[in-house]
CSV table of C-alpha atoms and ligand atoms in Angstrom, one decimal:
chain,number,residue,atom,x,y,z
A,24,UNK,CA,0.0,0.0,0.0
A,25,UNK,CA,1.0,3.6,-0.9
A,26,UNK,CA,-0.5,7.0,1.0
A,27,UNK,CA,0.7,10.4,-0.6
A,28,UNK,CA,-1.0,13.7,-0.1
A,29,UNK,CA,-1.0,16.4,-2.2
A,30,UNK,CA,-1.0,20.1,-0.5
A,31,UNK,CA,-1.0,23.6,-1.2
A,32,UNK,CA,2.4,25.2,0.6
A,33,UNK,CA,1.3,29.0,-0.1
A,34,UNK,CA,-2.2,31.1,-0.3
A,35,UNK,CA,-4.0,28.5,-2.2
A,36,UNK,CA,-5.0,27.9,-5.8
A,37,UNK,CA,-1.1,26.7,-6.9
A,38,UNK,CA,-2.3,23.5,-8.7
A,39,UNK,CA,-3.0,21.2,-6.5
A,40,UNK,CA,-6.0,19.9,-9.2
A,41,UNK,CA,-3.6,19.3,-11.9
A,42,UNK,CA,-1.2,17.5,-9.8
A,43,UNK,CA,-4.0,15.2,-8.2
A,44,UNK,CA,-5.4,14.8,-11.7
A,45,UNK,CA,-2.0,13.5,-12.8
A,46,UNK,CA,-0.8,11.6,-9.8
A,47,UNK,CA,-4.5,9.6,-9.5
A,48,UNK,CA,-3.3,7.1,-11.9
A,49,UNK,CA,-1.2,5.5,-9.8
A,50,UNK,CA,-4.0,5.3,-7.2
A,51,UNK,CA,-6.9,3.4,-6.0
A,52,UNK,CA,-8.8,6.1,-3.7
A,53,UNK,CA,-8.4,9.6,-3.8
A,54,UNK,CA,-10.1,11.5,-1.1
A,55,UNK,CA,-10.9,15.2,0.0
A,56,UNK,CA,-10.3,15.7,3.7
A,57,UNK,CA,-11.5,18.9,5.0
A,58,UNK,CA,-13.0,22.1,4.0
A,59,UNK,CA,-16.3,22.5,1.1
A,60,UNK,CA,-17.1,23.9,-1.6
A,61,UNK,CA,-15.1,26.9,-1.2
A,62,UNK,CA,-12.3,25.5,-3.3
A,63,UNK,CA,-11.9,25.7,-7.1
A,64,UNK,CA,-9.4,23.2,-8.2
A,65,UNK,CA,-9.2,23.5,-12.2
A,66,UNK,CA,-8.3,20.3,-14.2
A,67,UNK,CA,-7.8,20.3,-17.6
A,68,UNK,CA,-7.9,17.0,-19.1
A,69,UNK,CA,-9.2,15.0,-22.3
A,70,UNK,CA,-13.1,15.6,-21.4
A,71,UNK,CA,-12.9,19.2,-21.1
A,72,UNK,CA,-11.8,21.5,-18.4
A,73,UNK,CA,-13.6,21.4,-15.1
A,74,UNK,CA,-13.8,23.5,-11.8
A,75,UNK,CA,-14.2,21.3,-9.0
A,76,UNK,CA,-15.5,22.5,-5.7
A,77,UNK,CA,-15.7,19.5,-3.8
A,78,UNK,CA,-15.7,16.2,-5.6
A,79,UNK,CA,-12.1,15.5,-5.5
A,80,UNK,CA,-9.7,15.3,-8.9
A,81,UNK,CA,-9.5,11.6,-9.1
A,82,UNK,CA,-13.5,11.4,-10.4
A,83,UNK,CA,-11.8,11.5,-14.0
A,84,UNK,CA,-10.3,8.2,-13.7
A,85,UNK,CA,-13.3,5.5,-13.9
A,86,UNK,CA,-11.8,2.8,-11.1
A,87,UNK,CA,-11.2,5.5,-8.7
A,88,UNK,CA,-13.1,5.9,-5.8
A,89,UNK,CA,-13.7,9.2,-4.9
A,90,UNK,CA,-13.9,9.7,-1.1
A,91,UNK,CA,-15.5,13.2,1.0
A,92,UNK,CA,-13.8,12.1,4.2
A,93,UNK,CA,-15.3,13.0,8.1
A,94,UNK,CA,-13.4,16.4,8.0
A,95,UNK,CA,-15.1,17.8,5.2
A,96,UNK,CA,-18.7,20.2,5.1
A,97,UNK,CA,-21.0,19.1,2.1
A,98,UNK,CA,-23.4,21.5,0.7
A,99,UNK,CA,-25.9,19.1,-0.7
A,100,UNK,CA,-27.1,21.8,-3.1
A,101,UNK,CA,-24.0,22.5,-5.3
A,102,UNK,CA,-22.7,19.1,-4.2
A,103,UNK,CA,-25.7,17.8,-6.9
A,104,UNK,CA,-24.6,20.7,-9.1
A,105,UNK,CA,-21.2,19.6,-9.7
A,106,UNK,CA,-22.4,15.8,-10.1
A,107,UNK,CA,-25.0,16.8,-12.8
A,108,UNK,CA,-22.4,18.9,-14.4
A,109,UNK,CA,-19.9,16.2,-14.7
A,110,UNK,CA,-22.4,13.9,-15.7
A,111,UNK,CA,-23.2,16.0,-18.5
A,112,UNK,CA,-19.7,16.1,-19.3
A,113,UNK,CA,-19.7,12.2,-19.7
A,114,UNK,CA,-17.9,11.5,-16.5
A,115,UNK,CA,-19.6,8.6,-14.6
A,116,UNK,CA,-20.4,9.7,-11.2
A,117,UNK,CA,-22.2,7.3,-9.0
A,118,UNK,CA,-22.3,5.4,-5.8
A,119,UNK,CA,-19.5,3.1,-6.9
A,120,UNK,CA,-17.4,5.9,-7.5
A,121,UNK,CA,-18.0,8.9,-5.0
A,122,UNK,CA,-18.2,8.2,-1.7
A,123,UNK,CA,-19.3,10.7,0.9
A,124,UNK,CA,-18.2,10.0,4.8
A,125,UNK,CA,-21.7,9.7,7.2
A,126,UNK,CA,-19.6,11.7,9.5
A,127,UNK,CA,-19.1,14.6,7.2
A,128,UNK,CA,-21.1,17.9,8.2
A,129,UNK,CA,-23.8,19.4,6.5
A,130,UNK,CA,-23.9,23.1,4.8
A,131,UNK,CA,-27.7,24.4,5.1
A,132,UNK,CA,-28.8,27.5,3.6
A,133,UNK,CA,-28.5,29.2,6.9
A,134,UNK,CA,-24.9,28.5,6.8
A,135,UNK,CA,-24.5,30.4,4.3
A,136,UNK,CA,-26.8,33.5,4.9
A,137,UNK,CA,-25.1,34.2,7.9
A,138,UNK,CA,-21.6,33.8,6.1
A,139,UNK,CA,-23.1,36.7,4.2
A,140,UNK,CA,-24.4,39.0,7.4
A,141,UNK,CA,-21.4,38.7,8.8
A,142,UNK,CA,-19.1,39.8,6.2
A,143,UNK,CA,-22.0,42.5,5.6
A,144,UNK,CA,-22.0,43.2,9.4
A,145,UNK,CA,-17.8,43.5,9.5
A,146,UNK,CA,-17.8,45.7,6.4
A,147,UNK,CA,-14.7,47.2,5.1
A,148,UNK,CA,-13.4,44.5,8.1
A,149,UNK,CA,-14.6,41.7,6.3
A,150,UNK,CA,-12.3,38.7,6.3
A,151,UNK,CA,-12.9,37.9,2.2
A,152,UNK,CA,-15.2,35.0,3.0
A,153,UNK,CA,-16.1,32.8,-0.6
A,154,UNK,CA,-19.4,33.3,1.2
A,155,UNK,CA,-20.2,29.3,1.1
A,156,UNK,CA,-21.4,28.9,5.0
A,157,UNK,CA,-17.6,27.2,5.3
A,158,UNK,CA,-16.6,29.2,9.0
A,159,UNK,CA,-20.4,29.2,10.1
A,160,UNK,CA,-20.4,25.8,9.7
A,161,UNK,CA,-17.5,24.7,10.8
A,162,UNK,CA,-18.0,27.3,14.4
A,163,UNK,CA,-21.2,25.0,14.3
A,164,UNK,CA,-19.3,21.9,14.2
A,165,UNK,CA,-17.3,22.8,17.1
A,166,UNK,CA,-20.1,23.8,19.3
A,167,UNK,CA,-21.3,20.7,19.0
A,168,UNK,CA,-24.3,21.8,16.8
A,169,UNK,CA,-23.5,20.5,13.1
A,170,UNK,CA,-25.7,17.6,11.1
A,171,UNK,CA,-23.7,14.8,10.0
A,172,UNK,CA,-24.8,13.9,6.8
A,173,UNK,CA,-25.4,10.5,7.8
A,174,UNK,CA,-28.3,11.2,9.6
A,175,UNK,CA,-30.2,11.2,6.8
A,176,UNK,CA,-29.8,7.5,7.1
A,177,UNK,CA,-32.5,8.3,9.8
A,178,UNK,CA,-35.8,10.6,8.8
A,179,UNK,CA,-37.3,10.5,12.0
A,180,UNK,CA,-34.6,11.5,14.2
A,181,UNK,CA,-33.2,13.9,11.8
A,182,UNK,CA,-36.2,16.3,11.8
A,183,UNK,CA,-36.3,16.7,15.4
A,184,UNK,CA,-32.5,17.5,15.3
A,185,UNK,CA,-32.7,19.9,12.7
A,186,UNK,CA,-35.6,21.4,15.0
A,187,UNK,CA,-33.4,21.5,17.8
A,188,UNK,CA,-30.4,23.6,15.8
A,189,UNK,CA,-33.2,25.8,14.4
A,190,UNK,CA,-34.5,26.9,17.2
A,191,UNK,CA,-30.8,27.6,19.0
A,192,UNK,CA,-29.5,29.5,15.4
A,193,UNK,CA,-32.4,31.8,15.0
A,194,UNK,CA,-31.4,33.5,18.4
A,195,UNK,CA,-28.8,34.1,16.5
A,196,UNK,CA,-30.2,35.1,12.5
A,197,UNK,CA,-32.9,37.1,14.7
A,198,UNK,CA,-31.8,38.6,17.6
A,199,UNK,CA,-28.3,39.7,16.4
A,200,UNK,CA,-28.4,39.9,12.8
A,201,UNK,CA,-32.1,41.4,12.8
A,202,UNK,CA,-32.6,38.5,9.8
A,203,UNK,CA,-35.8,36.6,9.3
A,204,UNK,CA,-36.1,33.0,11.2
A,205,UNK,CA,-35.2,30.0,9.4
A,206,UNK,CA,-38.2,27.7,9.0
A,207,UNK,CA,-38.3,24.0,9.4
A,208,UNK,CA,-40.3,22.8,7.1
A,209,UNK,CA,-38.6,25.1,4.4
A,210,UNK,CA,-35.5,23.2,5.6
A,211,UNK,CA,-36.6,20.0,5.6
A,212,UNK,CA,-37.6,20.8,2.1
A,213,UNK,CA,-34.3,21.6,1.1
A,214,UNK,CA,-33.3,18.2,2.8
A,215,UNK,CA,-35.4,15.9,0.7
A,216,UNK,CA,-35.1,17.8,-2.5
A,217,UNK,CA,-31.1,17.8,-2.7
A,218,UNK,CA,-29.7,15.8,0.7
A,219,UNK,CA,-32.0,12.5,-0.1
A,220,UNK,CA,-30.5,12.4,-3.8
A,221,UNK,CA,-26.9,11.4,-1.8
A,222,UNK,CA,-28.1,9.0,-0.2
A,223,UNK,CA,-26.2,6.2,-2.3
A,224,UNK,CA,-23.2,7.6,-1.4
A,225,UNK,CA,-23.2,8.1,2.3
A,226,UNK,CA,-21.2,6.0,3.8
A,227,UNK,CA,-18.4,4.5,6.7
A,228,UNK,CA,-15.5,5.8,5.2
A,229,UNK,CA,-13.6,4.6,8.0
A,230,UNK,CA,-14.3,0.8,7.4
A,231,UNK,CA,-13.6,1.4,2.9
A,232,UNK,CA,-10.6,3.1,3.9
A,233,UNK,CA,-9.2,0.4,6.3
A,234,UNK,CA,-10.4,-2.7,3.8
A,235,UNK,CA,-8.6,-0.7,0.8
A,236,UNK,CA,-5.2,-0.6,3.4
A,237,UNK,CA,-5.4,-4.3,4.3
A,238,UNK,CA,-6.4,-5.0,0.5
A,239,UNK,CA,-2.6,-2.9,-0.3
A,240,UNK,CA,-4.7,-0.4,-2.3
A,241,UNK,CA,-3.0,3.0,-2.7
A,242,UNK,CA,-4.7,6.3,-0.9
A,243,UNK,CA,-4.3,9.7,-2.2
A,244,UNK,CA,-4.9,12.6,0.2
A,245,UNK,CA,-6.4,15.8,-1.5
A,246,UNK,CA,-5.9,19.2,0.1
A,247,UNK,CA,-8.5,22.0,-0.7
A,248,UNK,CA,-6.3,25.1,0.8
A,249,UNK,CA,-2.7,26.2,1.4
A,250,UNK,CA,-0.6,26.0,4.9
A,251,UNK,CA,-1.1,29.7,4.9
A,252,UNK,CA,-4.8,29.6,5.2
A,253,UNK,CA,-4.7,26.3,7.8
A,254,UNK,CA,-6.7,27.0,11.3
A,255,UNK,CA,-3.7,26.7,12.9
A,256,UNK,CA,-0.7,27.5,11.4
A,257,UNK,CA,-1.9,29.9,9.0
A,258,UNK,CA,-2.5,33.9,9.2
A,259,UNK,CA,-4.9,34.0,11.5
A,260,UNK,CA,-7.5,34.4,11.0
A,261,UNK,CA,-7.5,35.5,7.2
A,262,UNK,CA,-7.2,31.5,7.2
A,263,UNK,CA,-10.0,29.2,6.1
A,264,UNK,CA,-11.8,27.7,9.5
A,265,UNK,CA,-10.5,23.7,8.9
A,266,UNK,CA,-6.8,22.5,8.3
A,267,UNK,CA,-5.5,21.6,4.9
A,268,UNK,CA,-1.9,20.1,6.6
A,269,UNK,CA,-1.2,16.5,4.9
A,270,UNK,CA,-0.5,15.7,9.2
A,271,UNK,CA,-5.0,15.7,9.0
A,272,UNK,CA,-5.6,14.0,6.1
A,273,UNK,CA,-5.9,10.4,8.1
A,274,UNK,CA,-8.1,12.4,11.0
A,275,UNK,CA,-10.4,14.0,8.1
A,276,UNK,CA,-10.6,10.9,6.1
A,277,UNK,CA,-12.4,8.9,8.4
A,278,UNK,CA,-9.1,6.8,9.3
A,279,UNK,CA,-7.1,8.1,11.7
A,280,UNK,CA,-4.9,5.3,11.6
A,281,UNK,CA,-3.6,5.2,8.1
A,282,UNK,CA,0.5,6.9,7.5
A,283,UNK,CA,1.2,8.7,5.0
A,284,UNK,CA,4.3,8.0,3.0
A,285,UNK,CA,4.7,11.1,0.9
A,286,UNK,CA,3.8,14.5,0.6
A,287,UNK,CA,4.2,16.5,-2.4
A,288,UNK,CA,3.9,20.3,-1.8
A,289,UNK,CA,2.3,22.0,-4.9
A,290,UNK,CA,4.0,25.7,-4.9
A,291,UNK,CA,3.2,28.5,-7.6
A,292,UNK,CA,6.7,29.7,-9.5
A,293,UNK,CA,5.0,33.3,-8.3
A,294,UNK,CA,2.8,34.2,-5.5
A,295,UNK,CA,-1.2,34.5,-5.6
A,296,UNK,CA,-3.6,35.5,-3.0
A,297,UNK,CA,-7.2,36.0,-3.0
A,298,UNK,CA,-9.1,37.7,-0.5
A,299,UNK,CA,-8.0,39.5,2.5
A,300,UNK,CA,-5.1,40.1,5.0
A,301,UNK,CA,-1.4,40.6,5.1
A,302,UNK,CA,0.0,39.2,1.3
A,303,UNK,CA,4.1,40.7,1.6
A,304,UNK,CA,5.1,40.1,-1.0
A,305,UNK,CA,2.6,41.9,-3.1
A,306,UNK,CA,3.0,43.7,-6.2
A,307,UNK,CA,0.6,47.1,-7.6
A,308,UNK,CA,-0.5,48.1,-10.4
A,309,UNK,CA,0.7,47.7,-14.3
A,310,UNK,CA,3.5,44.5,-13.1
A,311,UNK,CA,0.7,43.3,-11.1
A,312,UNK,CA,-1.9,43.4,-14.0
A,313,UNK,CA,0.7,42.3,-16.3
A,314,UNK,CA,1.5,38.6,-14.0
A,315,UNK,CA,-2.1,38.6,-13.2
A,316,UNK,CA,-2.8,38.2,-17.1
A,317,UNK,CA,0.0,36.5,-18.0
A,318,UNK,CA,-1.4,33.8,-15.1
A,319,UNK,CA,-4.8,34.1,-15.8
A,320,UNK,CA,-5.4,35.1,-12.0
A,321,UNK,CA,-8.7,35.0,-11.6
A,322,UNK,CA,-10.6,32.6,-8.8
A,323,UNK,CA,-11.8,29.2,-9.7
A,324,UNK,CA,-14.5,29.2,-7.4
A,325,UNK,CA,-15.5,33.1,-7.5
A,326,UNK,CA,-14.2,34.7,-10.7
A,327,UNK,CA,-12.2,37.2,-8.5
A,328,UNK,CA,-9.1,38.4,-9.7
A,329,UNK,CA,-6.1,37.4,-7.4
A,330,UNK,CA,-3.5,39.0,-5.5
A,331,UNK,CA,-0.4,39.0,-6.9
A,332,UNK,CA,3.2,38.8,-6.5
A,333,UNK,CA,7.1,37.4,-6.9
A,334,UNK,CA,8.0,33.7,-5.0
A,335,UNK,CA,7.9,34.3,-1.8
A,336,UNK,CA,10.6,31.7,-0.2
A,337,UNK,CA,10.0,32.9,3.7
A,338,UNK,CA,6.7,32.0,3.2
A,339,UNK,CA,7.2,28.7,0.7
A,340,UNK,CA,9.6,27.6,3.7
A,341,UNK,CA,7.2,27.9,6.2
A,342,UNK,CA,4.7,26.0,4.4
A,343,UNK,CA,7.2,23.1,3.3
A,344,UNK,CA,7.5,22.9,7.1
A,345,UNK,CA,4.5,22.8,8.6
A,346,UNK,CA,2.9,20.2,5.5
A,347,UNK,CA,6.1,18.1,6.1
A,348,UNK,CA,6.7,18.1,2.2
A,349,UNK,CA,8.7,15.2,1.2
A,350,UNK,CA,8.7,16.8,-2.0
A,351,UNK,CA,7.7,19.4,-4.7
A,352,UNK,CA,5.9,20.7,-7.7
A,353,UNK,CA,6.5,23.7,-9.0
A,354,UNK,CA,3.7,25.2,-10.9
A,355,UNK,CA,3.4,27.5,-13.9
A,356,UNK,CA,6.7,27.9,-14.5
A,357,UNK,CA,5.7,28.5,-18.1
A,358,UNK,CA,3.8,32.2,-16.8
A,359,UNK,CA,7.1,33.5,-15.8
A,360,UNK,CA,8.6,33.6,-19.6
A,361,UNK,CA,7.5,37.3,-20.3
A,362,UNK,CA,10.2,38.6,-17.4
A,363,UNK,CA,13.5,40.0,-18.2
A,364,UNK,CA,14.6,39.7,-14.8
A,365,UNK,CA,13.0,37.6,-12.0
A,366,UNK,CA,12.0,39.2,-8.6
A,367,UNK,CA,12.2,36.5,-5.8
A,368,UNK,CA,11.4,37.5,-2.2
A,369,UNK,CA,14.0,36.1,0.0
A,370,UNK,CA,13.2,37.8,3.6
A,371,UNK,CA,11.2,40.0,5.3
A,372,UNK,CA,12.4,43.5,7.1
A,373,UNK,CA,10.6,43.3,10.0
A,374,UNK,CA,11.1,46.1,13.0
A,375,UNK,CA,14.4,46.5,11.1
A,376,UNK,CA,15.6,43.7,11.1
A,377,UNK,CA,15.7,41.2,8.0
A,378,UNK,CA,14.2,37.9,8.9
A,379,UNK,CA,13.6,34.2,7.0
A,380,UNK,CA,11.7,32.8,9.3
A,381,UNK,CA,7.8,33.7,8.7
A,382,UNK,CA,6.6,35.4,11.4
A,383,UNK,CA,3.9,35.5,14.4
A,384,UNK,CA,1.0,37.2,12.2
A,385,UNK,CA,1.1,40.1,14.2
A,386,UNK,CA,3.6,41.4,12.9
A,387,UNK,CA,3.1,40.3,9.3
A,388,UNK,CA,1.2,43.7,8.7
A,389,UNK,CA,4.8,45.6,8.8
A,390,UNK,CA,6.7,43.3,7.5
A,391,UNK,CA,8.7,45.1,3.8
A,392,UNK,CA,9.7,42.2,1.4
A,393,UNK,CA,13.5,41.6,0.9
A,394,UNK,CA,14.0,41.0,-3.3
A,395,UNK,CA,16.8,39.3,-5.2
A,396,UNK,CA,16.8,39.6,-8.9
A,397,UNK,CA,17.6,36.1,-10.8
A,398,UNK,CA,17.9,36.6,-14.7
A,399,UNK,CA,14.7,35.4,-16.9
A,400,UNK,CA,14.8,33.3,-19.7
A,401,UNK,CA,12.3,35.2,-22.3
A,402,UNK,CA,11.3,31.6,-24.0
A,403,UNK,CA,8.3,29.8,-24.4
A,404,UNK,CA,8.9,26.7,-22.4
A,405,UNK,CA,5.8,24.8,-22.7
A,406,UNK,CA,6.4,23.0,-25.1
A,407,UNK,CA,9.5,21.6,-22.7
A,408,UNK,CA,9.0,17.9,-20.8
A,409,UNK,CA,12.5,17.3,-20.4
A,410,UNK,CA,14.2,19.2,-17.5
A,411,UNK,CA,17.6,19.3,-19.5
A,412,UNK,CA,15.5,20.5,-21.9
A,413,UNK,CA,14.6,23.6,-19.6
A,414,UNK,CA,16.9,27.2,-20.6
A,415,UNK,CA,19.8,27.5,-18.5
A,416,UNK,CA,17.8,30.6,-16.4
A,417,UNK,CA,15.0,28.2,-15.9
A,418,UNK,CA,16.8,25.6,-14.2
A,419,UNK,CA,18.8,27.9,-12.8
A,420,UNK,CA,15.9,29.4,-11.0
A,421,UNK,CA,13.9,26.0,-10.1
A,422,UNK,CA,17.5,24.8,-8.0
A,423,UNK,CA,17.5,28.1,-6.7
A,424,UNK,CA,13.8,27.8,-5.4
A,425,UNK,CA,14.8,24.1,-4.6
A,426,UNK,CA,18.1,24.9,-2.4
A,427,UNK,CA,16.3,28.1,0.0
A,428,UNK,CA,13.3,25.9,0.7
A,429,UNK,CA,15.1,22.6,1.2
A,430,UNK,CA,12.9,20.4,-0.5
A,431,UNK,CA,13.4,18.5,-4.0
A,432,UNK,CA,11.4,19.8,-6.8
A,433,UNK,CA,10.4,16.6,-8.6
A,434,UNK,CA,7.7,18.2,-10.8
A,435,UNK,CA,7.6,21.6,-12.9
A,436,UNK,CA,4.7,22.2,-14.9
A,437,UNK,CA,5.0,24.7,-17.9
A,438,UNK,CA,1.1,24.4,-18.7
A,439,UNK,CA,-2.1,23.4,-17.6
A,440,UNK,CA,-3.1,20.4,-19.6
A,441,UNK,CA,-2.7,17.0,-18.0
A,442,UNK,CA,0.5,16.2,-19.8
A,443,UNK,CA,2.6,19.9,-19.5
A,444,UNK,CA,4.9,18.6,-17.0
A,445,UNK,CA,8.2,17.8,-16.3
A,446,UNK,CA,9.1,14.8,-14.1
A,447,UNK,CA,12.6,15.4,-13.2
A,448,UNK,CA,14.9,12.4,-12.6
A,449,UNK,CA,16.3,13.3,-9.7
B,22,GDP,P1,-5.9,24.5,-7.0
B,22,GDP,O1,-7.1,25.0,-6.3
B,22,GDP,O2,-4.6,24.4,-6.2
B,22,GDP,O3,-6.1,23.2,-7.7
B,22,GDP,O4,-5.5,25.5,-8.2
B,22,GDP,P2,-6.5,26.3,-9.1
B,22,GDP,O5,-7.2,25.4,-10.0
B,22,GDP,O6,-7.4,27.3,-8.4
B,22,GDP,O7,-5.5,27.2,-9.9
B,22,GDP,C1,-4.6,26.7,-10.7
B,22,GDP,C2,-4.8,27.3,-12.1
B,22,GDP,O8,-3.6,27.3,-12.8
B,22,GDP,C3,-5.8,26.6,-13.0
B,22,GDP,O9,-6.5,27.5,-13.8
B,22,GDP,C4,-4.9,25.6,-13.8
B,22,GDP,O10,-5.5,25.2,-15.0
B,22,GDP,C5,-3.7,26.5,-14.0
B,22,GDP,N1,-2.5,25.8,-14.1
B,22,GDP,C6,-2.0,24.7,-13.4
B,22,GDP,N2,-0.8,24.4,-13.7
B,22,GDP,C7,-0.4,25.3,-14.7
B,22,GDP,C8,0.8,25.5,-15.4
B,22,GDP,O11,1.8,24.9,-15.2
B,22,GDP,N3,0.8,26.6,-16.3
B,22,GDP,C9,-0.3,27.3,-16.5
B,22,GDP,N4,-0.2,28.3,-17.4
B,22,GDP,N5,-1.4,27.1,-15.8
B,22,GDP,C10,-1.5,26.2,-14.9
């Protein structure tokens, strides 16, 4: 048996679709561990190009089985969406094939408005919120008031829970937000009309997990988010509300007991951020626009254009840390060509003082970027699968990347089709 997960090491949104789309084929089970529909996680591949919220990237290969382990939040509603989309693509999707844990926690409606109050409450505050229910939900989930999807396994018990949450969240919608009570029956509504539809694929994920492990299948772990935007360990709290580290992915999977073996850290060859809160290395204006085009920076999940800026390797160090990368891939190299010279962020001037060590986010607010320029290679290379074949600049800057993190590179892609990549033999 072989376990691998595949994680984001920066802001998000740095290919971790691609690489799951690529890497499936050597895998039995993929599954998505935490977080909901909130992601975006683009594949390109020979049935068209997809955005995929929540189904993980493995639903492309037919003898996968597709797993939405105990850590995730499942909006029923665009959870059917994505299905019937995919379907219509030609992709089977079925109860053979996509799996959903009867642990995993339910997005309502409600979840959602009150993502929206609040951000509406906090104003020019607000936090960035995708505005999908995700940190409603999950605050739910830790108060101990969350719906597992697997009680829909049980009609009669459900409705009198869903009662019992109703009642205790419209103090809430009501008496602080001034909103209109959420209904019941309205709610149960919702339940039958896109919750009873998953039914099939509500499941112990626990037990499929631990018969695939004792059968030597291999497991594929899918992050939805960056480290920077993990509970924890991220920039708090401009960090989503569950943790994307590969150290979860057995805990969010439904078995806690599985090891992972590897960990491949998907980094961006620039920096990207969308929403809110401290970004250092950022760039402004025309360079900005001119990356953002050049990357085609614009959400997966939202359509909003990204922040922007140069490899940020105080940041990308961190990251390879606290996901325990075992090794990397280093996207969109190919977006880089246009640069005559190549800005790389290697520290952070923080009360004057240069620093490489990312720090408490307190402090990240004052923190000035510290650039080195590394010569560009003006060449399209995406046409390039063989690392020798790379310019001398491109290389160049990949072991550069690859010594000031301290993590193998062992992957470059130069384009976003499935087969734009280099696999270095390393
Ligand atoms: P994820 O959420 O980490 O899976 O990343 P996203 O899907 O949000 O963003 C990655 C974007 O970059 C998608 O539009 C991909 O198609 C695209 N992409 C991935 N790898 C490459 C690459 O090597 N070159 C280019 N030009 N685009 C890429």
């Amino acid at each position: 048996m072989a376990t691998c997960a595949i994680v984001g090491i920066n802001w998000g949104d740095e290919g971790k679709g691609r690489m799951v789309d690529l890497i499936s084929r050597d895998y039995d089970v993929v599954v998505r561990y935490q977080g909901g529909n909130n992601a975006g996680h683009t594949v390109i591949n020979e049935y068209g190009k997809f955005a995929l919220n929540l189904i993980p990237s493995g639903i492309f290969r037919g003898e996968v089985i597709n797993i939405l382990g105990t850590g995730t939040v499942v909006d029923p509603e665009p959870l059917c969406g994505e299905i019937g989309r995919l379907r219509d693509a030609g992709i089977s999707v079925s109860a053979d094939n996509l799996k959903i844990s009867d642990r995993a926690t339910i997005v309502f409606p409600f979840h959602r408005e009150l993502d929206a109050l609040e951000e509406a409450r906090l104003g020019d505050k607000k936090y960035g919120s995708t505005k999908r229910g995700i940190a409603p939900v999950y605050g739910d989930k830790y108060q101990k008031k969350g719906i597992h999807i697997g009680e829909l396994q049980y009609p009669e018990k459900l409705k009198a829970h869903v009662a019992s949450v109703l009642e205790w969240k419209n103090l809430t919608i009501q008496n602080v937000y001034g909103a209109a009570p959420v209904v019941l029956d309205a709610t149960m509504a919702w339940l039958d009309r896109f919750g009873a539809p998953l039914l099939p694929h509500i499941t112990d994920t626990g037990i499929l997990l631990r018969k695939a492990s004792a059968e030597g299948k291999n497991v594929l772990f899918e992050a939805q988010l960056g480290a920077l935007r993990d509970i924890d360990y991220g920039i708090y709290p401009y960090t989503s509300s569950s943790t994307p580290l590969a150290a979860y992915a057995p805990v969010g999977s439904g078995a806690p007991s599985l090891k992972i073996d590897s960990v491949i850290g998907v980094v961006k060859a620039y920096s990207t951020c969308v929403g809110e809160g401290p970004f250092v290395a950022e760039w402004f204006g025309p360079e900005a626009e001119k990356l953002r085009e050049a990357g085609g920076e614009y959400g997966a999940a939202t359509g909003r254009p990204r922040r922007v800026g140069p490899l940020d390797l105080v940041a990308t160090r961190y990251g390879v840390n606290v996901q325990g990368a075992t090794q990397i891939a280093l996207t969109k190299m190919d977006v880089l060509s246009y640069l005559d010279e190549i800005p790389i962020c290697t520290g952070y001037e923080v009360n004057g003082r240069v620093t490489q060590e990312f720090p408490f986010h307190s402090e990240l607010d004052d923190a000035k970027p510290v650039y080195r320029n590394v010569p560009g290679w003006k060449e399209d290379i995406s046409p390039v699968r063989d690392y020798a074949a790379l310019p001398a600049a491109a290389r160049d800057y990949i072991e550069l990347v690859e010594k000031e993190i301290g993590c193998p590179i062992s992957y470059i892609s130069v384009g976003p089709g499935r087969d734009e990549i280099i696999l270095r033999d390393r």
